[in-house]
Short mmCIF file of C-alpha atoms and ligand atoms in Angstrom, two decimals:
data_model
loop_
_atom_site.label_atom_id
_atom_site.label_comp_id
_atom_site.label_asym_id
_atom_site.label_seq_id
_atom_site.Cartn_x
_atom_site.Cartn_y
_atom_site.Cartn_z
CA MET A 250 176.61 141.19 162.83
CA LYS A 251 175.93 137.57 163.51
CA PHE A 252 172.20 138.19 163.29
CA ARG A 253 172.64 139.82 159.93
CA HIS A 254 174.49 136.79 158.64
CA VAL A 255 171.64 134.55 159.70
CA LEU A 256 169.17 136.87 158.01
CA THR A 257 171.22 136.98 154.81
CA GLY A 258 171.42 133.20 154.89
CA LEU A 259 167.67 132.95 155.36
CA VAL A 260 166.92 135.34 152.48
CA PHE A 261 169.39 133.42 150.33
CA THR A 262 167.75 130.09 151.17
CA MET A 263 164.28 131.47 150.42
CA GLY A 264 165.56 132.78 147.12
CA ILE A 265 166.85 129.33 146.20
CA LEU A 266 163.52 127.76 147.22
CA ALA A 267 161.56 130.27 145.12
CA ALA A 268 163.84 129.70 142.15
CA THR A 269 163.45 125.94 142.53
CA ALA A 270 159.67 126.28 142.65
CA LEU A 271 159.69 128.44 139.53
CA THR A 272 161.97 126.06 137.70
CA SER A 273 159.83 123.06 138.55
CA LEU A 274 156.73 124.95 137.42
CA ALA A 275 158.35 125.90 134.14
CA ALA A 276 159.67 122.40 133.57
CA ILE A 277 156.27 121.00 132.58
CA PRO A 278 156.34 120.29 128.84
CA THR A 279 153.46 121.48 126.70
CA GLY A 280 152.23 120.13 123.42
CA ARG A 281 149.72 121.29 120.88
CA PHE A 282 148.24 120.10 117.61
CA GLU A 283 148.45 122.44 114.63
CA SER A 284 146.36 120.37 112.29
CA VAL A 285 145.01 116.91 111.60
CA ASN A 286 144.04 116.18 108.02
CA SER A 287 143.82 113.36 105.52
CA THR A 288 147.58 112.98 105.14
CA ALA A 289 149.27 114.20 108.29
CA VAL A 290 149.13 115.06 111.96
CA CYS A 291 151.11 118.21 112.75
CA GLY A 292 151.91 119.89 116.04
CA TRP A 293 154.65 120.89 118.41
CA ALA A 294 155.95 120.26 121.93
CA TYR A 295 158.19 122.38 124.09
CA ASN A 296 159.78 122.39 127.52
CA SER A 297 161.10 125.72 128.75
CA SER A 298 163.64 124.04 131.02
CA ALA A 299 165.24 122.49 127.91
CA PRO A 300 164.48 125.18 125.33
CA ASN A 301 166.59 123.71 122.53
CA ASP A 302 165.72 120.04 123.00
CA ALA A 303 163.55 118.18 120.52
CA LEU A 304 161.01 116.37 122.70
CA THR A 305 159.53 113.01 121.87
CA VAL A 306 155.77 112.99 121.64
CA ARG A 307 153.35 110.10 121.38
CA ILE A 308 150.36 110.34 119.09
CA SER A 309 147.42 108.16 119.97
CA ILE A 310 144.35 107.67 117.80
CA THR A 311 141.20 106.10 119.18
CA ASN A 312 138.13 105.01 117.30
CA LYS A 313 135.36 106.96 119.06
CA GLU A 314 132.72 104.35 118.32
CA THR A 315 134.60 101.30 119.58
CA GLY A 316 136.89 103.05 122.08
CA GLU A 317 139.78 101.07 120.63
CA GLU A 318 143.18 102.69 120.24
CA VAL A 319 144.00 102.01 116.60
CA PHE A 320 147.28 103.90 116.39
CA SER A 321 150.09 104.81 118.75
CA GLN A 322 153.40 106.13 117.57
CA GLN A 323 156.25 108.17 118.95
CA VAL A 324 157.70 110.96 116.90
CA SER A 325 160.48 113.43 117.57
CA ALA A 326 159.35 117.05 117.59
CA GLY A 327 162.40 118.67 116.02
CA GLU A 328 161.09 120.53 112.96
CA TYR A 329 161.75 124.23 112.79
CA ARG A 330 158.74 126.51 113.22
CA GLN A 331 159.30 130.20 112.68
CA SER A 332 156.29 130.99 114.87
CA LEU A 333 157.79 129.09 117.82
CA TYR A 334 161.11 130.81 117.37
CA ASN A 335 159.32 134.18 117.24
CA LYS A 336 157.62 133.32 120.55
CA ASN A 337 161.04 132.73 122.12
CA LYS A 338 160.55 128.99 122.30
CA GLY A 339 164.27 128.17 122.25
CA ASN A 340 165.67 127.47 118.80
CA GLY A 341 162.17 126.98 117.38
CA CYS A 342 162.86 123.37 116.42
CA HIS A 343 159.90 121.78 118.20
CA GLY A 344 157.41 120.88 115.48
CA PHE A 345 156.49 117.49 114.09
CA THR A 346 154.71 116.19 111.01
CA LEU A 347 153.49 112.62 111.18
CA SER A 348 152.32 111.16 107.87
CA MET A 349 148.94 109.47 108.21
CA ASP A 350 147.29 106.99 105.91
CA TRP A 351 143.69 107.19 107.02
CA THR A 352 142.61 104.84 104.23
CA ALA A 353 143.96 102.04 106.43
CA TYR A 354 141.16 102.66 108.93
CA PRO A 355 137.40 102.25 108.66
CA ALA A 356 135.33 105.38 108.08
CA GLY A 357 134.19 107.02 111.31
CA SER A 358 135.09 109.46 114.00
CA TYR A 359 138.51 109.32 115.62
CA LEU A 360 139.96 111.03 118.68
CA VAL A 361 143.53 112.18 118.09
CA GLU A 362 145.51 112.76 121.28
CA GLY A 363 149.09 113.75 121.91
CA PHE A 364 151.31 113.17 124.91
CA VAL A 365 154.62 114.70 125.87
CA GLY A 366 156.04 113.13 129.00
CA ASP A 367 153.06 112.74 131.34
CA GLU A 368 151.30 115.75 129.86
CA GLU A 369 148.49 115.52 127.38
CA PHE A 370 148.27 118.01 124.49
CA ILE A 371 145.96 120.89 125.37
CA ASN A 372 143.86 120.55 122.21
CA PRO A 373 142.87 116.97 121.40
CA MET A 374 141.43 116.73 117.89
CA THR A 375 138.57 114.86 116.29
CA TYR A 376 139.05 113.52 112.78
CA SER A 377 136.15 112.33 110.67
CA ASN A 378 137.66 109.64 108.49
CA GLY A 379 135.92 109.45 105.15
CA SER A 380 134.82 113.08 105.12
CA ASP A 381 138.31 114.56 105.10
CA SER A 382 137.86 117.04 107.89
CA ALA A 383 139.19 117.58 111.35
CA GLN A 384 138.36 119.88 114.17
CA SER A 385 139.57 120.42 117.65
CA ALA A 386 137.43 118.83 120.29
CA GLN A 387 137.78 121.98 122.36
CA ASP A 388 137.75 124.53 119.62
CA SER A 389 134.52 126.49 119.75
CA GLN A 390 135.61 128.98 117.14
CA GLY A 391 134.90 126.49 114.41
CA THR A 392 138.23 126.69 112.67
CA GLN A 393 137.78 123.64 110.55
CA ASN A 394 140.42 122.32 108.27
CA ALA A 395 138.63 122.26 104.97
CA ASP A 396 141.72 121.42 103.04
CA GLY A 397 141.46 120.10 99.53
CA THR A 398 139.75 116.82 98.91
CA GLN A 399 142.83 115.18 97.50
CA SER A 400 146.48 115.70 97.99
CA ASP A 401 149.53 114.96 95.98
CA LYS A 402 151.45 112.02 97.31
CA SER A 403 154.79 113.71 96.99
CA GLN A 404 154.99 114.86 100.61
CA GLU A 405 155.15 111.31 102.00
CA SER A 406 158.85 111.38 102.71
CA GLY A 407 158.61 114.51 104.83
CA THR A 408 162.08 115.47 103.71
CA GLY A 409 163.18 118.49 101.75
CA LEU A 410 160.79 120.86 103.52
CA VAL A 411 161.92 124.44 103.85
CA PRO A 412 159.84 126.44 106.37
CA LEU A 413 158.56 129.70 104.90
CA GLY A 414 156.88 130.85 108.10
CA VAL A 415 153.27 131.52 108.98
CA PHE A 416 150.97 132.61 106.17
CA LYS A 417 147.41 133.82 106.16
CA THR A 418 145.36 131.35 104.11
CA THR A 419 142.02 132.09 102.49
CA GLY A 420 139.97 130.19 99.93
CA TYR A 421 138.51 130.84 96.50
CA CYS A 422 136.40 128.90 94.04
CA PRO A 423 135.32 129.14 90.37
CA CYS A 424 132.28 131.29 91.27
CA LYS A 425 131.95 134.82 89.89
CA GLY A 426 132.39 136.38 93.31
CA CYS A 427 135.71 134.62 93.86
CA SER A 428 137.17 134.41 90.35
CA GLU A 429 135.54 137.31 88.48
CA GLY A 430 134.48 135.15 85.57
CA TRP A 431 137.81 133.37 85.18
CA GLY A 432 136.33 130.18 86.64
CA ARG A 433 139.01 127.51 86.77
CA HIS A 434 141.38 129.36 84.44
CA THR A 435 144.50 130.40 86.31
CA CYS A 436 146.93 133.11 85.32
CA THR A 437 149.57 130.50 84.43
CA GLY A 438 147.22 128.69 82.03
CA ALA A 439 146.71 125.69 84.31
CA ILE A 440 143.18 124.56 85.08
CA ALA A 441 142.60 124.97 88.81
CA LYS A 442 142.06 121.80 90.83
CA ALA A 443 141.02 121.49 94.47
CA GLY A 444 143.71 120.08 96.74
CA HIS A 445 146.29 121.22 94.20
CA THR A 446 146.00 124.85 93.11
CA ILE A 447 146.95 127.86 95.20
CA ALA A 448 147.17 131.53 94.34
CA VAL A 449 150.25 133.27 95.66
CA ASP A 450 152.21 136.45 95.57
CA PRO A 451 154.84 135.35 93.02
CA ARG A 452 157.38 137.73 94.56
CA ILE A 453 157.18 135.56 97.70
CA ILE A 454 156.47 132.13 96.16
CA PRO A 455 157.42 131.69 92.49
CA TYR A 456 154.92 130.00 90.16
CA GLY A 457 155.44 126.27 89.93
CA SER A 458 156.62 125.97 93.54
CA LYS A 459 155.31 123.04 95.55
CA VAL A 460 154.11 124.23 98.92
CA MET A 461 152.91 122.18 101.89
CA ILE A 462 150.08 123.56 104.02
CA ASN A 463 148.67 121.40 106.81
CA GLY A 464 150.21 118.32 105.26
CA VAL A 465 148.78 118.89 101.78
CA VAL A 466 151.14 119.70 98.91
CA TYR A 467 149.83 122.40 96.58
CA THR A 468 151.26 123.98 93.45
CA ALA A 469 151.59 127.74 93.10
CA GLU A 470 149.93 128.43 89.75
CA ASP A 471 147.63 131.39 90.23
CA ARG A 472 147.57 134.85 91.64
CA GLY A 473 144.93 137.20 92.99
CA GLY A 474 144.62 140.93 93.31
CA ALA A 475 144.30 140.68 97.07
CA VAL A 476 146.99 138.03 97.49
CA ARG A 477 150.07 139.90 98.63
CA GLY A 478 152.98 138.96 100.82
CA ASN A 479 152.51 136.11 103.29
CA HIS A 480 149.05 135.27 102.02
CA ILE A 481 147.97 132.16 100.11
CA ASP A 482 144.57 131.68 98.47
CA ILE A 483 143.62 127.99 98.31
CA PHE A 484 141.40 126.80 95.46
CA PHE A 485 138.22 124.90 96.35
CA ASP A 486 135.58 123.36 94.08
CA THR A 487 132.65 125.03 95.80
CA HIS A 488 131.93 128.30 97.48
CA ALA A 489 130.62 126.44 100.54
CA GLU A 490 134.06 124.90 101.07
CA THR A 491 135.63 128.29 100.47
CA ARG A 492 133.44 129.81 103.15
CA MET A 493 134.14 126.94 105.53
CA HIS A 494 137.88 127.52 105.15
CA GLY A 495 137.45 131.20 105.97
CA THR A 496 140.69 132.84 107.03
CA GLN A 497 143.29 130.76 108.82
CA ASN A 498 146.94 130.97 109.73
CA ALA A 499 149.18 128.08 108.81
CA GLU A 500 152.81 127.08 108.76
CA VAL A 501 153.89 126.88 105.15
CA TYR A 502 156.74 124.79 103.76
CA LEU A 503 158.42 124.86 100.41
CA VAL A 504 158.72 121.26 99.16
CA MET A 505 162.08 120.66 97.48
CA SER A 506 162.07 117.98 94.84
ZN1 LIG B 796 133.37 131.36 95.43
#
């Protein structure tokens, strides 16, 4: 009997040790960029040992030519992301949107890095200032953010954003193939503008709604035969930009005015 007690104690101790090891493994926070564009840096950070905590992340931007860190700022990652919630990442409130004014920096190539605790984000980004594009330094799939060339300024405050979840985004342009001869004429009568016009399923997003995608605020003012449900078609000036955008998934926010 005594031997059995020792054995039970030993098994118990080993169980505690294993649990401790697992916990310490799981306790490493992870962070990831969602997008870097001309107006904002978006991403999320999460620690499974504190699944409902909003972590603080630090965003660092380095001029690739000079090696100089030109920007360093801490931001709380507490925005709700439906996709994180769906992946059982606690309460899903782990996203951040940091407004960026790239016009304050000289044109050139910038490395955008994120840190959460001692951990670096797994997908550092490269932003080409002046050409309005960003891509992940590690991303070989070529998912480039070819968002509109301009953006409305109304998203600066970052307040009044209602998450609508993840949408499929595609692009279209005035060409015959994309717009079947309608050119820039939208179904609401507005003339389509890049960085402004999106086509939506009006049952999901009513016409006139302001919608933020990757930090750019668009207006829902068109529709498309193939645009149904959680799908948004983003207007571009050229078919080359349309092709570059391809098909992406993005967190979409309704901007309340
Ligand atoms: Zn086209």
